[in-house]
Amino acid sequence: MTTRYEDGMATRRAVLGDAHVDRAEAGKTPFDQPFQTMITEGAWGTVWSDPTIPHRERSMLTLALLAACGNFDEIPMHIRATVNTGASKDDVMQAFLHVAVYAGVPKANHAIKLAKATFAEMEGETP
């Protein structure tokens, strides 16, 4: 594998955690192998591995973009990643407030609902 792949895998593990990456790797098939390689090299090995923006800020950007674009399925995963990126609950709320202003209240509202449930799950509470 390439250095970009290796860097991407290291960053992916640092942000999402070994357990998540191990589950994803265990579920990989020959069909989705090209996609997994592309996101590991591109998203994780290029964008997330670039030191220009710290992981905390990338985490906030990612959550805001996922919500603004309506890609809600990955929000819980990236909320769980805040434990590793250093983004606080307040940081996340500020990102979603920006979503409300610039992309729409319904998108922010749904993202906040998902974040609230995920944070409660992380803290062992019932949402």
Short mmCIF file of C-alpha atoms in Angstrom, two decimals:
data_model
loop_
_atom_site.label_atom_id
_atom_site.label_comp_id
_atom_site.label_asym_id
_atom_site.label_seq_id
_atom_site.Cartn_x
_atom_site.Cartn_y
_atom_site.Cartn_z
CA MET A 1 0.00 0.00 0.00
CA THR A 2 1.01 3.63 -0.48
CA THR A 3 2.27 5.99 2.19
CA ARG A 4 -0.95 7.99 1.72
CA TYR A 5 -2.91 4.82 2.50
CA GLU A 6 -0.78 4.11 5.58
CA ASP A 7 -1.07 7.72 6.77
CA GLY A 8 -4.79 7.61 6.10
CA MET A 9 -5.26 4.41 8.06
CA ALA A 10 -3.31 5.85 11.01
CA THR A 11 -5.38 9.05 10.96
CA ARG A 12 -8.62 7.12 10.52
CA ARG A 13 -7.77 5.01 13.56
CA ALA A 14 -6.78 8.10 15.59
CA VAL A 15 -10.07 9.86 14.79
CA LEU A 16 -12.62 7.03 14.64
CA GLY A 17 -10.93 4.56 16.97
CA ASP A 18 -9.51 1.10 16.40
CA ALA A 19 -12.78 -0.70 17.13
CA HIS A 20 -14.67 1.19 14.42
CA VAL A 21 -11.92 0.75 11.82
CA ASP A 22 -11.49 -2.92 12.69
CA ARG A 23 -15.24 -3.49 12.14
CA ALA A 24 -15.10 -1.65 8.82
CA GLU A 25 -12.05 -3.62 7.71
CA ALA A 26 -13.65 -6.92 8.72
CA GLY A 27 -16.68 -6.10 6.60
CA LYS A 28 -14.67 -5.15 3.53
CA THR A 29 -15.28 -7.23 0.39
CA PRO A 30 -13.63 -7.35 -3.02
CA PHE A 31 -16.58 -5.29 -4.29
CA ASP A 32 -16.06 -2.33 -1.95
CA GLN A 33 -12.26 -2.61 -1.69
CA PRO A 34 -11.68 0.18 -4.29
CA PHE A 35 -14.03 2.50 -2.39
CA GLN A 36 -12.40 1.72 0.97
CA THR A 37 -8.96 2.40 -0.51
CA MET A 38 -10.16 5.67 -2.05
CA ILE A 39 -11.62 7.03 1.20
CA THR A 40 -8.61 5.89 3.22
CA GLU A 41 -6.18 7.60 0.83
CA GLY A 42 -8.32 10.60 -0.07
CA ALA A 43 -10.41 11.56 2.94
CA TRP A 44 -8.10 10.22 5.63
CA GLY A 45 -4.66 10.21 3.97
CA THR A 46 -4.96 13.59 2.29
CA VAL A 47 -7.60 15.78 3.94
CA TRP A 48 -7.70 14.57 7.55
CA SER A 49 -3.92 13.95 7.64
CA ASP A 50 -3.09 17.51 6.56
CA PRO A 51 -1.79 19.35 9.66
CA THR A 52 -3.04 22.77 8.48
CA ILE A 53 -6.32 22.39 10.37
CA PRO A 54 -6.34 20.50 13.69
CA HIS A 55 -8.62 17.48 14.10
CA ARG A 56 -10.92 19.44 16.46
CA GLU A 57 -11.71 21.97 13.75
CA ARG A 58 -11.94 19.31 11.03
CA SER A 59 -14.42 17.48 13.22
CA MET A 60 -16.60 20.59 13.52
CA LEU A 61 -16.34 21.27 9.77
CA THR A 62 -17.24 17.68 8.96
CA LEU A 63 -20.28 17.67 11.22
CA ALA A 64 -21.49 21.00 9.80
CA LEU A 65 -21.02 19.83 6.22
CA LEU A 66 -22.73 16.49 6.83
CA ALA A 67 -25.72 18.30 8.33
CA ALA A 68 -25.82 21.07 5.73
CA CYS A 69 -25.76 18.55 2.89
CA GLY A 70 -28.31 16.29 4.57
CA ASN A 71 -25.89 13.37 4.94
CA PHE A 72 -27.22 12.42 8.36
CA ASP A 73 -26.16 8.75 8.42
CA GLU A 74 -22.56 9.60 9.30
CA ILE A 75 -23.32 12.20 11.98
CA PRO A 76 -23.44 9.68 14.89
CA MET A 77 -20.06 8.23 13.83
CA HIS A 78 -18.50 11.69 13.76
CA ILE A 79 -20.13 12.63 17.08
CA ARG A 80 -18.50 9.54 18.62
CA ALA A 81 -15.20 10.66 17.06
CA THR A 82 -15.29 13.93 19.03
CA VAL A 83 -13.89 11.97 21.97
CA ASN A 84 -10.70 11.60 19.90
CA THR A 85 -10.73 14.94 18.07
CA GLY A 86 -11.27 17.17 21.08
CA ALA A 87 -14.43 18.85 19.77
CA SER A 88 -16.69 19.56 22.74
CA LYS A 89 -20.47 19.47 22.91
CA ASP A 90 -20.41 23.27 22.78
CA ASP A 91 -18.23 23.14 19.64
CA VAL A 92 -20.70 20.76 18.01
CA MET A 93 -23.67 22.96 18.93
CA GLN A 94 -21.92 26.00 17.46
CA ALA A 95 -21.31 24.10 14.22
CA PHE A 96 -24.99 23.15 14.04
CA LEU A 97 -26.09 26.73 14.80
CA HIS A 98 -24.11 27.75 11.72
CA VAL A 99 -25.94 25.06 9.78
CA ALA A 100 -29.27 26.50 10.94
CA VAL A 101 -28.36 29.98 9.70
CA TYR A 102 -26.67 29.04 6.43
CA ALA A 103 -28.32 25.76 5.40
CA GLY A 104 -31.65 25.67 7.17
CA VAL A 105 -33.23 25.05 10.54
CA PRO A 106 -34.70 21.62 9.65
CA LYS A 107 -31.25 20.23 8.78
CA ALA A 108 -29.73 21.63 11.96
CA ASN A 109 -32.67 20.38 14.01
CA HIS A 110 -32.24 16.83 12.71
CA ALA A 111 -28.46 16.93 13.24
CA ILE A 112 -28.96 18.16 16.82
CA LYS A 113 -31.46 15.35 17.46
CA LEU A 114 -28.89 12.78 16.23
CA ALA A 115 -26.07 14.40 18.23
CA LYS A 116 -28.18 14.52 21.39
CA ALA A 117 -29.04 10.81 21.11
CA THR A 118 -25.44 9.86 20.32
CA PHE A 119 -23.99 11.88 23.21
CA ALA A 120 -26.56 10.28 25.56
CA GLU A 121 -25.60 6.83 24.26
CA MET A 122 -21.92 7.63 24.81
CA GLU A 123 -22.67 8.69 28.37
CA GLY A 124 -24.74 5.58 29.05
CA GLU A 125 -28.00 7.51 29.26
CA THR A 126 -31.32 6.90 27.56
CA PRO A 127 -31.87 9.59 24.91
#
